[in-house]
mmCIF file of C-alpha atoms in Angstrom:
data_model
loop_
_atom_site.group_PDB
_atom_site.id
_atom_site.type_symbol
_atom_site.label_atom_id
_atom_site.label_comp_id
_atom_site.label_asym_id
_atom_site.label_seq_id
_atom_site.Cartn_x
_atom_site.Cartn_y
_atom_site.Cartn_z
ATOM 1 C CA MET X 3 96.536 10.660 3.402
ATOM 2 C CA MET X 4 93.743 7.589 3.860
ATOM 3 C CA ASN X 5 91.498 9.544 4.166
ATOM 4 C CA LYS X 6 92.151 11.587 0.720
ATOM 5 C CA LYS X 7 92.311 8.038 -0.717
ATOM 6 C CA PHE X 8 89.114 6.829 0.716
ATOM 7 C CA THR X 9 87.418 10.498 -0.518
ATOM 8 C CA LEU X 10 88.784 9.864 -3.935
ATOM 9 C CA VAL X 11 87.407 6.369 -4.291
ATOM 10 C CA ALA X 12 84.158 7.561 -3.260
ATOM 11 C CA LEU X 13 83.835 10.275 -5.490
ATOM 12 C CA ALA X 14 84.589 7.438 -8.482
ATOM 13 C CA PHE X 15 81.885 5.809 -7.112
ATOM 14 C CA VAL X 16 79.510 7.939 -6.815
ATOM 15 C CA MET X 17 80.072 9.091 -10.404
ATOM 16 C CA VAL X 18 79.840 5.441 -11.842
ATOM 17 C CA VAL X 19 76.527 5.179 -10.018
ATOM 18 C CA MET X 20 75.467 8.168 -11.183
ATOM 19 C CA GLY X 21 76.449 7.351 -14.499
ATOM 20 C CA ALA X 22 74.655 4.274 -14.524
ATOM 21 C CA LEU X 23 71.417 5.849 -13.305
ATOM 22 C CA SER X 24 71.575 8.358 -15.914
ATOM 23 C CA ALA X 25 72.209 5.968 -19.100
ATOM 24 C CA PRO X 26 68.285 4.677 -18.705
ATOM 25 C CA THR X 27 67.060 8.621 -18.708
ATOM 26 C CA ALA X 28 69.026 9.364 -21.540
ATOM 27 C CA GLN X 29 68.360 6.176 -23.227
ATOM 28 C CA ALA X 30 64.586 7.028 -22.420
ATOM 29 C CA GLN X 31 64.740 10.533 -23.761
ATOM 30 C CA GLU X 32 65.931 9.170 -27.240
ATOM 31 C CA LYS X 33 62.740 7.446 -27.911
ATOM 32 C CA THR X 34 59.949 8.858 -30.455
ATOM 33 C CA LYS X 35 56.892 9.778 -28.188
ATOM 34 C CA LEU X 36 53.512 9.283 -29.793
ATOM 35 C CA ARG X 37 50.219 11.020 -28.818
ATOM 36 C CA LEU X 38 46.746 8.798 -29.389
ATOM 37 C CA MET X 39 44.111 11.209 -28.907
ATOM 38 C CA GLY X 40 40.168 10.044 -28.781
ATOM 39 C CA TRP X 41 37.632 10.366 -25.870
ATOM 40 C CA SER X 42 37.357 8.561 -23.104
ATOM 41 C CA GLY X 43 35.136 5.368 -23.114
ATOM 42 C CA SER X 44 33.623 3.120 -20.110
ATOM 43 C CA GLU X 45 35.937 2.081 -17.932
ATOM 44 C CA ALA X 46 36.576 -1.754 -19.586
ATOM 45 C CA GLU X 47 37.478 0.848 -23.012
ATOM 46 C CA ASN X 48 39.969 2.618 -21.325
ATOM 47 C CA THR X 49 41.389 0.055 -19.362
ATOM 48 C CA SER X 50 41.723 -2.181 -22.542
ATOM 49 C CA LEU X 51 42.947 0.401 -24.801
ATOM 50 C CA ASN X 52 45.665 1.480 -21.717
ATOM 51 C CA LYS X 53 46.949 -2.343 -21.776
ATOM 52 C CA VAL X 54 47.034 -2.397 -25.769
ATOM 53 C CA ILE X 55 49.437 0.860 -25.456
ATOM 54 C CA ALA X 56 51.618 -0.591 -22.681
ATOM 55 C CA ASP X 57 51.663 -3.952 -24.520
ATOM 56 C CA PHE X 58 53.399 -1.710 -27.680
ATOM 57 C CA ASN X 59 55.626 0.340 -25.304
ATOM 58 C CA ALA X 60 57.019 -2.620 -23.747
ATOM 59 C CA SER X 61 57.364 -4.465 -27.360
ATOM 60 C CA GLN X 62 59.452 -1.309 -28.619
ATOM 61 C CA ASP X 63 62.958 0.439 -27.967
ATOM 62 C CA LYS X 64 62.458 3.266 -29.557
ATOM 63 C CA ILE X 65 58.682 4.349 -29.382
ATOM 64 C CA GLU X 66 56.513 5.231 -26.629
ATOM 65 C CA ALA X 67 53.267 6.057 -27.110
ATOM 66 C CA VAL X 68 50.250 7.423 -24.296
ATOM 67 C CA PHE X 69 46.997 7.870 -24.871
ATOM 68 C CA GLU X 70 44.966 11.068 -24.267
ATOM 69 C CA PRO X 71 41.418 10.925 -23.536
ATOM 70 C CA VAL X 72 39.771 14.275 -24.169
ATOM 71 C CA PRO X 73 36.358 15.733 -23.598
ATOM 72 C CA ASP X 74 34.357 17.527 -26.290
ATOM 73 C CA TYR X 75 36.971 15.446 -29.091
ATOM 74 C CA GLU X 76 35.690 17.174 -31.730
ATOM 75 C CA THR X 77 36.490 20.485 -31.037
ATOM 76 C CA VAL X 78 39.603 19.559 -29.761
ATOM 77 C CA LEU X 79 40.875 17.842 -32.757
ATOM 78 C CA GLN X 80 39.473 20.877 -34.557
ATOM 79 C CA ASN X 81 41.616 23.014 -32.424
ATOM 80 C CA SER X 82 44.349 20.917 -33.017
ATOM 81 C CA LEU X 83 44.220 20.647 -36.645
ATOM 82 C CA VAL X 84 43.829 24.771 -36.936
ATOM 83 C CA SER X 85 46.901 25.539 -34.554
ATOM 84 C CA GLY X 86 48.859 22.565 -36.118
ATOM 85 C CA ASP X 87 49.323 20.947 -33.281
ATOM 86 C CA VAL X 88 48.016 17.319 -34.064
ATOM 87 C CA PRO X 89 48.389 14.365 -32.147
ATOM 88 C CA ASP X 90 50.410 11.762 -33.675
ATOM 89 C CA VAL X 91 47.182 9.348 -34.072
ATOM 90 C CA PHE X 92 43.648 9.777 -33.449
ATOM 91 C CA TYR X 93 40.351 8.880 -33.845
ATOM 92 C CA VAL X 94 37.938 9.280 -36.934
ATOM 93 C CA PRO X 95 34.801 9.251 -36.600
ATOM 94 C CA ALA X 96 33.182 8.167 -39.777
ATOM 95 C CA GLN X 97 30.789 11.179 -40.400
ATOM 96 C CA ARG X 98 33.468 13.506 -40.090
ATOM 97 C CA PHE X 99 35.828 11.572 -42.324
ATOM 98 C CA PRO X 100 34.689 13.320 -45.873
ATOM 99 C CA ASP X 101 35.681 16.641 -44.110
ATOM 100 C CA LEU X 102 39.119 15.855 -43.072
ATOM 101 C CA VAL X 103 39.925 14.312 -46.475
ATOM 102 C CA LYS X 104 38.126 17.253 -48.104
ATOM 103 C CA SER X 105 40.459 19.801 -45.922
ATOM 104 C CA ASP X 106 43.290 17.372 -46.760
ATOM 105 C CA ALA X 107 44.172 16.375 -43.345
ATOM 106 C CA LEU X 108 44.861 12.830 -43.541
ATOM 107 C CA MET X 109 47.362 10.869 -44.615
ATOM 108 C CA PRO X 110 46.137 8.210 -46.924
ATOM 109 C CA ILE X 111 47.630 5.059 -45.138
ATOM 110 C CA GLY X 112 45.742 1.809 -46.056
ATOM 111 C CA ASP X 113 48.756 0.911 -48.625
ATOM 112 C CA LYS X 114 50.831 0.815 -45.845
ATOM 113 C CA LEU X 115 49.188 -1.322 -43.543
ATOM 114 C CA GLU X 116 49.943 -4.962 -42.825
ATOM 115 C CA ASN X 117 47.150 -7.459 -44.382
ATOM 116 C CA PRO X 118 44.591 -4.425 -45.218
ATOM 117 C CA GLU X 119 42.469 -7.456 -46.777
ATOM 118 C CA ASP X 120 41.723 -8.532 -43.747
ATOM 119 C CA PHE X 121 39.301 -5.536 -42.616
ATOM 120 C CA TYR X 122 35.648 -6.228 -43.367
ATOM 121 C CA PRO X 123 35.167 -4.619 -46.806
ATOM 122 C CA ALA X 124 32.074 -2.022 -46.007
ATOM 123 C CA LEU X 125 34.466 -0.840 -43.137
ATOM 124 C CA VAL X 126 37.111 -0.466 -45.550
ATOM 125 C CA GLU X 127 34.507 1.081 -48.224
ATOM 126 C CA THR X 128 33.604 3.723 -45.080
ATOM 127 C CA PHE X 129 37.440 5.325 -44.814
ATOM 128 C CA SER X 130 38.006 4.987 -48.740
ATOM 129 C CA ASP X 131 37.734 7.861 -50.995
ATOM 130 C CA LYS X 132 37.973 7.946 -54.731
ATOM 131 C CA GLY X 133 39.797 4.513 -54.244
ATOM 132 C CA THR X 134 41.826 5.172 -51.531
ATOM 133 C CA PHE X 135 42.166 3.354 -48.560
ATOM 134 C CA TYR X 136 42.648 6.130 -45.846
ATOM 135 C CA CYS X 137 42.654 4.552 -42.272
ATOM 136 C CA PRO X 138 42.110 1.408 -40.430
ATOM 137 C CA PRO X 139 38.850 1.413 -37.967
ATOM 138 C CA LYS X 140 39.708 0.095 -34.830
ATOM 139 C CA ASP X 141 35.937 -1.674 -34.593
ATOM 140 C CA PHE X 142 32.554 -1.167 -35.487
ATOM 141 C CA SER X 143 28.894 -1.512 -34.383
ATOM 142 C CA VAL X 144 26.165 -2.887 -36.663
ATOM 143 C CA LEU X 145 22.353 -2.938 -36.437
ATOM 144 C CA ALA X 146 20.426 -6.120 -35.726
ATOM 145 C CA ILE X 147 17.093 -7.204 -34.399
ATOM 146 C CA GLN X 148 16.726 -8.321 -30.530
ATOM 147 C CA ILE X 149 13.806 -10.180 -29.569
ATOM 148 C CA ASN X 150 12.188 -11.276 -26.421
ATOM 149 C CA THR X 151 12.037 -15.402 -26.300
ATOM 150 C CA GLU X 152 9.885 -15.293 -23.725
ATOM 151 C CA MET X 153 7.365 -13.267 -25.658
ATOM 152 C CA PHE X 154 8.017 -15.218 -28.672
ATOM 153 C CA LYS X 155 7.247 -18.444 -27.375
ATOM 154 C CA ALA X 156 4.232 -17.458 -25.259
ATOM 155 C CA ALA X 157 2.490 -16.260 -28.700
ATOM 156 C CA GLY X 158 4.037 -19.073 -30.693
ATOM 157 C CA VAL X 159 5.750 -16.925 -32.865
ATOM 158 C CA GLU X 160 9.150 -17.936 -34.948
ATOM 159 C CA ALA X 161 12.082 -15.846 -35.622
ATOM 160 C CA PRO X 162 11.377 -13.692 -38.697
ATOM 161 C CA LYS X 163 13.443 -13.759 -41.616
ATOM 162 C CA THR X 164 11.315 -11.859 -44.572
ATOM 163 C CA TRP X 165 9.421 -8.457 -44.109
ATOM 164 C CA ASP X 166 6.621 -10.316 -44.544
ATOM 165 C CA GLU X 167 7.198 -12.546 -41.300
ATOM 166 C CA LEU X 168 8.649 -9.468 -39.410
ATOM 167 C CA ARG X 169 5.341 -7.628 -39.987
ATOM 168 C CA ALA X 170 3.404 -10.535 -38.998
ATOM 169 C CA ALA X 171 5.571 -11.349 -36.068
ATOM 170 C CA ALA X 172 4.848 -7.118 -34.366
ATOM 171 C CA GLU X 173 1.205 -7.753 -35.455
ATOM 172 C CA LYS X 174 0.795 -10.842 -33.166
ATOM 173 C CA LEU X 175 3.041 -9.530 -30.364
ATOM 174 C CA THR X 176 1.317 -6.221 -30.116
ATOM 175 C CA THR X 177 -1.080 -5.937 -27.266
ATOM 176 C CA ASP X 178 -2.136 -3.254 -25.031
ATOM 177 C CA THR X 179 1.122 -2.839 -22.877
ATOM 178 C CA VAL X 180 3.477 -4.193 -25.407
ATOM 179 C CA ALA X 181 4.615 -2.830 -28.513
ATOM 180 C CA GLY X 182 5.401 -5.309 -31.725
ATOM 181 C CA ILE X 183 8.635 -3.708 -32.652
ATOM 182 C CA VAL X 184 10.237 -0.595 -31.228
ATOM 183 C CA TYR X 185 12.442 1.769 -33.230
ATOM 184 C CA GLY X 186 12.736 5.736 -33.980
ATOM 185 C CA PRO X 187 12.063 7.936 -36.627
ATOM 186 C CA SER X 188 15.664 7.382 -37.460
ATOM 187 C CA PHE X 189 17.367 7.452 -41.226
ATOM 188 C CA ASP X 190 20.222 5.197 -39.740
ATOM 189 C CA ARG X 191 17.688 3.057 -38.974
ATOM 190 C CA LEU X 192 15.608 2.825 -41.801
ATOM 191 C CA GLY X 193 18.817 3.102 -44.354
ATOM 192 C CA ALA X 194 18.938 -0.743 -43.538
ATOM 193 C CA PHE X 195 15.153 -1.359 -45.198
ATOM 194 C CA ILE X 196 16.515 1.308 -48.081
ATOM 195 C CA TYR X 197 19.451 -1.291 -48.901
ATOM 196 C CA ALA X 198 17.707 -4.310 -48.580
ATOM 197 C CA ALA X 199 14.629 -3.647 -50.495
ATOM 198 C CA GLY X 200 17.205 -2.853 -53.228
ATOM 199 C CA GLY X 201 17.272 0.547 -53.425
ATOM 200 C CA GLU X 202 20.284 3.636 -52.368
ATOM 201 C CA VAL X 203 20.785 6.172 -50.711
ATOM 202 C CA THR X 204 22.882 8.202 -53.030
ATOM 203 C CA ASN X 205 24.419 7.216 -56.520
ATOM 204 C CA SER X 206 27.841 5.712 -56.487
ATOM 205 C CA ASP X 207 30.051 9.025 -56.752
ATOM 206 C CA LEU X 208 27.950 10.654 -54.318
ATOM 207 C CA THR X 209 26.802 13.385 -56.471
ATOM 208 C CA GLU X 210 23.099 13.020 -56.468
ATOM 209 C CA MET X 211 20.381 11.421 -53.819
ATOM 210 C CA ALA X 212 18.783 8.010 -55.582
ATOM 211 C CA LEU X 213 15.641 7.873 -52.982
ATOM 212 C CA ASN X 214 13.326 8.440 -55.560
ATOM 213 C CA THR X 215 13.143 4.362 -56.801
ATOM 214 C CA ASP X 216 10.448 1.904 -56.667
ATOM 215 C CA GLU X 217 13.101 -0.122 -53.858
ATOM 216 C CA ALA X 218 13.395 3.151 -51.811
ATOM 217 C CA LYS X 219 9.666 3.954 -51.658
ATOM 218 C CA SER X 220 8.871 0.470 -50.715
ATOM 219 C CA ALA X 221 11.381 0.713 -47.659
ATOM 220 C CA PHE X 222 9.977 3.705 -46.487
ATOM 221 C CA GLU X 223 6.418 2.371 -46.751
ATOM 222 C CA PHE X 224 7.214 -0.636 -44.543
ATOM 223 C CA TYR X 225 8.696 1.454 -42.074
ATOM 224 C CA SER X 226 6.411 3.773 -41.302
ATOM 225 C CA GLY X 227 3.714 1.665 -42.057
ATOM 226 C CA LEU X 228 4.483 -0.371 -39.519
ATOM 227 C CA TYR X 229 4.250 2.491 -36.989
ATOM 228 C CA LEU X 230 0.750 3.914 -38.809
ATOM 229 C CA ASP X 231 -0.547 0.382 -37.738
ATOM 230 C CA GLY X 232 0.102 0.331 -34.414
ATOM 231 C CA PHE X 233 2.752 -2.891 -34.773
ATOM 232 C CA ALA X 234 5.884 -0.149 -33.983
ATOM 233 C CA ARG X 235 6.048 2.263 -31.441
ATOM 234 C CA THR X 236 8.771 4.923 -30.911
ATOM 235 C CA PRO X 237 10.874 4.604 -27.512
ATOM 236 C CA SER X 238 9.314 8.261 -26.369
ATOM 237 C CA ASP X 239 5.798 6.523 -27.072
ATOM 238 C CA LEU X 240 6.740 3.894 -24.534
ATOM 239 C CA GLY X 241 8.118 5.980 -21.849
ATOM 240 C CA ALA X 242 11.847 4.980 -22.424
ATOM 241 C CA GLY X 243 14.714 7.075 -23.254
ATOM 242 C CA TRP X 244 15.840 4.995 -26.583
ATOM 243 C CA GLY X 245 15.044 1.212 -27.793
ATOM 244 C CA GLY X 246 17.163 -0.654 -25.408
ATOM 245 C CA GLU X 247 15.772 0.887 -22.284
ATOM 246 C CA ALA X 248 12.382 0.377 -24.022
ATOM 247 C CA PHE X 249 12.980 -3.727 -24.654
ATOM 248 C CA GLY X 250 14.953 -4.245 -21.523
ATOM 249 C CA LYS X 251 11.825 -3.073 -19.764
ATOM 250 C CA GLY X 252 9.837 -5.536 -21.642
ATOM 251 C CA LEU X 253 7.593 -2.361 -23.203
ATOM 252 C CA ALA X 254 8.180 -4.137 -27.023
ATOM 253 C CA ALA X 255 8.663 -7.737 -27.922
ATOM 254 C CA MET X 256 11.669 -6.788 -30.466
ATOM 255 C CA ALA X 257 13.938 -3.869 -30.862
ATOM 256 C CA LEU X 258 16.169 -2.280 -33.649
ATOM 257 C CA GLU X 259 19.746 -1.288 -32.053
ATOM 258 C CA GLY X 260 23.262 -2.695 -32.610
ATOM 259 C CA ASN X 261 25.612 -5.027 -30.409
ATOM 260 C CA TRP X 262 26.067 -1.787 -27.705
ATOM 261 C CA VAL X 263 22.913 -3.040 -26.273
ATOM 262 C CA VAL X 264 24.450 -6.129 -25.512
ATOM 263 C CA GLY X 265 26.845 -4.540 -22.335
ATOM 264 C CA PHE X 266 23.569 -2.609 -21.268
ATOM 265 C CA LEU X 267 20.832 -5.202 -21.405
ATOM 266 C CA ALA X 268 23.401 -7.910 -19.341
ATOM 267 C CA ASP X 269 24.231 -5.335 -16.819
ATOM 268 C CA GLN X 270 20.585 -3.307 -16.534
ATOM 269 C CA TYR X 271 18.123 -6.584 -17.498
ATOM 270 C CA PRO X 272 20.322 -9.635 -16.369
ATOM 271 C CA ASP X 273 17.204 -12.016 -16.038
ATOM 272 C CA LEU X 274 15.936 -10.739 -19.380
ATOM 273 C CA LYS X 275 15.643 -13.577 -21.963
ATOM 274 C CA TYR X 276 16.529 -12.598 -25.239
ATOM 275 C CA GLU X 277 17.992 -13.972 -28.577
ATOM 276 C CA THR X 278 19.595 -11.661 -31.448
ATOM 277 C CA ILE X 279 18.726 -12.122 -35.518
ATOM 278 C CA GLU X 280 20.100 -10.786 -38.164
ATOM 279 C CA LEU X 281 17.494 -8.097 -40.215
ATOM 280 C CA PRO X 282 15.102 -9.753 -42.121
ATOM 281 C CA ALA X 283 15.274 -10.199 -45.929
ATOM 282 C CA GLY X 284 13.309 -7.569 -48.153
ATOM 283 C CA PRO X 285 11.278 -8.306 -50.835
ATOM 284 C CA THR X 286 14.257 -9.479 -53.600
ATOM 285 C CA GLY X 287 15.280 -11.814 -50.581
ATOM 286 C CA LYS X 288 18.405 -9.772 -49.887
ATOM 287 C CA GLN X 289 19.725 -8.662 -46.861
ATOM 288 C CA GLY X 290 20.653 -4.853 -44.829
ATOM 289 C CA SER X 291 22.458 -3.259 -42.407
ATOM 290 C CA LEU X 292 24.085 -0.491 -41.475
ATOM 291 C CA ALA X 293 27.529 -0.664 -39.814
ATOM 292 C CA PHE X 294 29.040 2.165 -37.769
ATOM 293 C CA THR X 295 32.817 2.959 -37.051
ATOM 294 C CA VAL X 296 35.730 4.976 -36.543
ATOM 295 C CA CYS X 297 39.289 4.607 -37.713
ATOM 296 C CA TYR X 298 42.609 5.841 -36.727
ATOM 297 C CA GLY X 299 43.800 8.339 -38.646
ATOM 298 C CA ILE X 300 47.421 9.916 -38.763
ATOM 299 C CA GLY X 301 47.693 13.646 -39.997
ATOM 300 C CA LYS X 302 49.144 14.550 -43.294
ATOM 301 C CA LYS X 303 51.829 16.634 -41.662
ATOM 302 C CA ALA X 304 52.691 14.077 -38.678
ATOM 303 C CA LYS X 305 55.770 14.561 -36.977
ATOM 304 C CA ASN X 306 56.869 11.296 -36.997
ATOM 305 C CA PRO X 307 54.560 9.407 -39.687
ATOM 306 C CA GLU X 308 57.096 5.971 -39.739
ATOM 307 C CA ALA X 309 56.935 5.423 -35.632
ATOM 308 C CA SER X 310 52.905 6.230 -35.781
ATOM 309 C CA LEU X 311 52.529 3.637 -39.062
ATOM 310 C CA THR X 312 54.456 1.327 -36.219
ATOM 311 C CA LEU X 313 51.942 2.321 -33.198
ATOM 312 C CA LEU X 314 48.540 2.294 -36.037
ATOM 313 C CA ASN X 315 50.095 -1.269 -37.334
ATOM 314 C CA TYR X 316 50.205 -2.822 -33.889
ATOM 315 C CA LEU X 317 46.739 -1.035 -32.527
ATOM 316 C CA VAL X 318 44.703 -2.991 -35.528
ATOM 317 C CA GLY X 319 47.560 -5.796 -35.643
ATOM 318 C CA ALA X 320 46.306 -9.377 -34.842
ATOM 319 C CA GLU X 321 47.148 -8.801 -31.008
ATOM 320 C CA GLY X 322 46.563 -5.530 -30.202
ATOM 321 C CA MET X 323 42.772 -5.833 -31.841
ATOM 322 C CA LYS X 324 42.383 -8.770 -29.804
ATOM 323 C CA THR X 325 43.459 -7.398 -26.509
ATOM 324 C CA TRP X 326 40.750 -4.072 -27.363
ATOM 325 C CA THR X 327 38.059 -6.626 -28.281
ATOM 326 C CA ASP X 328 38.302 -9.381 -25.396
ATOM 327 C CA GLY X 329 38.775 -6.230 -22.777
ATOM 328 C CA THR X 330 35.775 -4.652 -24.250
ATOM 329 C CA GLY X 331 33.184 -6.730 -26.422
ATOM 330 C CA VAL X 332 33.031 -4.444 -29.215
ATOM 331 C CA LEU X 333 33.224 -6.325 -32.786
ATOM 332 C CA PRO X 334 36.723 -6.500 -34.446
ATOM 333 C CA SER X 335 37.418 -5.077 -37.648
ATOM 334 C CA ARG X 336 39.479 -7.378 -39.056
ATOM 335 C CA MET X 337 37.907 -10.987 -40.243
ATOM 336 C CA SER X 338 40.815 -12.921 -39.192
ATOM 337 C CA VAL X 339 40.256 -12.115 -35.316
ATOM 338 C CA ALA X 340 36.634 -12.958 -35.685
ATOM 339 C CA ALA X 341 36.672 -16.803 -34.860
ATOM 340 C CA GLU X 342 38.411 -16.217 -31.856
ATOM 341 C CA PHE X 343 36.389 -13.365 -30.709
ATOM 342 C CA VAL X 344 33.181 -15.301 -30.773
ATOM 343 C CA LYS X 345 34.650 -18.048 -28.680
ATOM 344 C CA THR X 346 34.785 -15.413 -26.458
ATOM 345 C CA PHE X 347 31.333 -13.661 -26.779
ATOM 346 C CA PRO X 348 29.052 -15.822 -28.480
ATOM 347 C CA ASP X 349 26.153 -13.273 -27.928
ATOM 348 C CA ARG X 350 28.085 -11.131 -30.352
ATOM 349 C CA GLU X 351 27.874 -13.876 -33.092
ATOM 350 C CA VAL X 352 24.932 -12.528 -35.352
ATOM 351 C CA TYR X 353 26.718 -8.795 -35.371
ATOM 352 C CA LEU X 354 29.491 -10.236 -37.054
ATOM 353 C CA LYS X 355 27.480 -12.322 -39.905
ATOM 354 C CA SER X 356 25.434 -9.347 -40.282
ATOM 355 C CA ALA X 357 28.717 -7.393 -41.273
ATOM 356 C CA GLU X 358 28.937 -9.315 -44.275
ATOM 357 C CA PHE X 359 25.936 -7.980 -45.960
ATOM 358 C CA ALA X 360 25.855 -4.300 -43.724
ATOM 359 C CA ARG X 361 26.843 -1.165 -45.322
ATOM 360 C CA GLY X 362 28.997 1.544 -43.877
ATOM 361 C CA TRP X 363 26.825 4.596 -42.681
ATOM 362 C CA ARG X 364 28.626 7.300 -44.463
ATOM 363 C CA PHE X 365 28.262 10.105 -46.689
ATOM 364 C CA VAL X 366 29.875 13.421 -47.516
ATOM 365 C CA SER X 367 30.184 16.611 -45.531
ATOM 366 C CA GLY X 368 27.487 18.126 -44.457
ATOM 367 C CA PHE X 369 25.108 15.102 -44.666
ATOM 368 C CA SER X 370 24.059 15.645 -41.363
ATOM 369 C CA LYS X 371 21.605 17.869 -43.097
ATOM 370 C CA VAL X 372 20.403 15.335 -45.500
ATOM 371 C CA GLU X 373 20.050 13.041 -41.962
ATOM 372 C CA ASP X 374 18.198 16.087 -40.062
ATOM 373 C CA LYS X 375 15.872 16.550 -43.076
ATOM 374 C CA ALA X 376 14.828 12.807 -43.363
ATOM 375 C CA ASN X 377 14.538 12.040 -39.484
ATOM 376 C CA GLU X 378 11.927 15.503 -39.559
ATOM 377 C CA GLN X 379 10.153 13.828 -42.436
ATOM 378 C CA LEU X 380 10.416 10.234 -40.985
ATOM 379 C CA ALA X 381 8.569 12.289 -37.838
ATOM 380 C CA LEU X 382 6.114 13.904 -39.773
ATOM 381 C CA LEU X 383 5.147 10.250 -41.573
ATOM 382 C CA PHE X 384 4.842 8.778 -38.485
ATOM 383 C CA ALA X 385 2.340 11.582 -37.467
ATOM 384 C CA ASP X 386 0.334 10.686 -41.201
ATOM 385 C CA GLN X 387 1.232 14.429 -41.744
ATOM 386 C CA VAL X 388 2.903 13.819 -45.405
ATOM 387 C CA THR X 389 3.142 11.735 -48.104
ATOM 388 C CA VAL X 390 6.071 8.836 -48.654
ATOM 389 C CA GLU X 391 6.399 10.695 -52.176
ATOM 390 C CA ASP X 392 6.575 14.169 -50.479
ATOM 391 C CA ALA X 393 9.172 13.265 -47.996
ATOM 392 C CA ILE X 394 11.579 11.520 -50.568
ATOM 393 C CA SER X 395 11.077 15.209 -52.109
ATOM 394 C CA ASP X 396 11.883 17.144 -49.435
ATOM 395 C CA ILE X 397 14.999 14.691 -48.506
ATOM 396 C CA GLU X 398 16.037 14.766 -51.582
ATOM 397 C CA LYS X 399 16.509 18.396 -52.302
ATOM 398 C CA VAL X 400 18.308 19.475 -49.120
ATOM 399 C CA GLY X 401 20.270 15.937 -49.816
ATOM 400 C CA ASN X 402 21.069 17.279 -53.886
ATOM 401 C CA ALA X 403 22.157 20.434 -52.592
ATOM 402 C CA VAL X 404 24.530 19.059 -50.020
ATOM 403 C CA LEU X 405 26.236 16.910 -52.398
ATOM 404 C CA LYS X 406 26.502 19.756 -55.191
ATOM 405 C CA GLY X 407 28.406 21.343 -52.238
ATOM 406 C CA GLU X 408 25.674 24.515 -52.177
#
């Protein structure tokens, strides 16, 4: 009898324990699972993003998110869109944004974001179409000029603030073994000079090229002229893979790079003495720079739109963004985070200030053909094989066809 009673009590105890153990599992199963798809970055980037996700999950009772970095991101994203198995939140590079809007694959969520006015205007413009803000920028990079302070001091040269001063500095700093400045025949560098000259790449509604103006021509002439006169050199001229490497090796007194160069120089060339300055003003006193960015997108046919929006507001909210930028050093896309960011990363302040006059580098679907043609023509300009007028004519011919959707 005692054995039977003991057995019943033991059985009841086991059932209670099993019930207690199963309760959290059932609760966890009730959570909405979200997938954030992107590409794998540096170790610091992966660690920081996973921390942001972990913090978000800890703040939620009914949502649980996971970051899924994938190789060959563009292909995986395209396959996901075609198959309908679209991740809840996914990276959208600026150059891909027009394609996704055109194919009606993105949900416009700008008006559902918390404090959207806090994002840098150039970044909002990058991810807007016909006045609709589609997706929030997760961070950004912007162009500036890096100067070797030891070379400048030795040559008695001040940091340039105008194009004339930039040319004079490059000329004085050029030697048999050092280029005054290093940059490539790249449209996504020349563009900053076009805007500083008061020119435009296209008209405002992106239906026609606008390079055939005195302002844009002056930018082409200045940019290629420095090279043709021997005061600028390309990275390959200097035996380097890119401008940051040439600058780090002391092969150029100045470089035209974005904030991505900061970590590289600190890691590879820790003894290099340099400063970063804003791009010099053009002939009219106007400054120009280019901003490169990526947004967090939600699919038009999202399975969990409300939960995805909750995740997204955390990712680009003050808390999530601070964790992300503190861990990586990338520039915050929210202006309200900038002041605290600069306290941690004072060497990035110039880049953030440049965001105030930078333009987003984003046009229409298929514009990569125009950039390829422009890069080709810039290389020919550097080789003194075409005139500025002929180069612009060829670029506009391709550009107008792309803008018309031909």
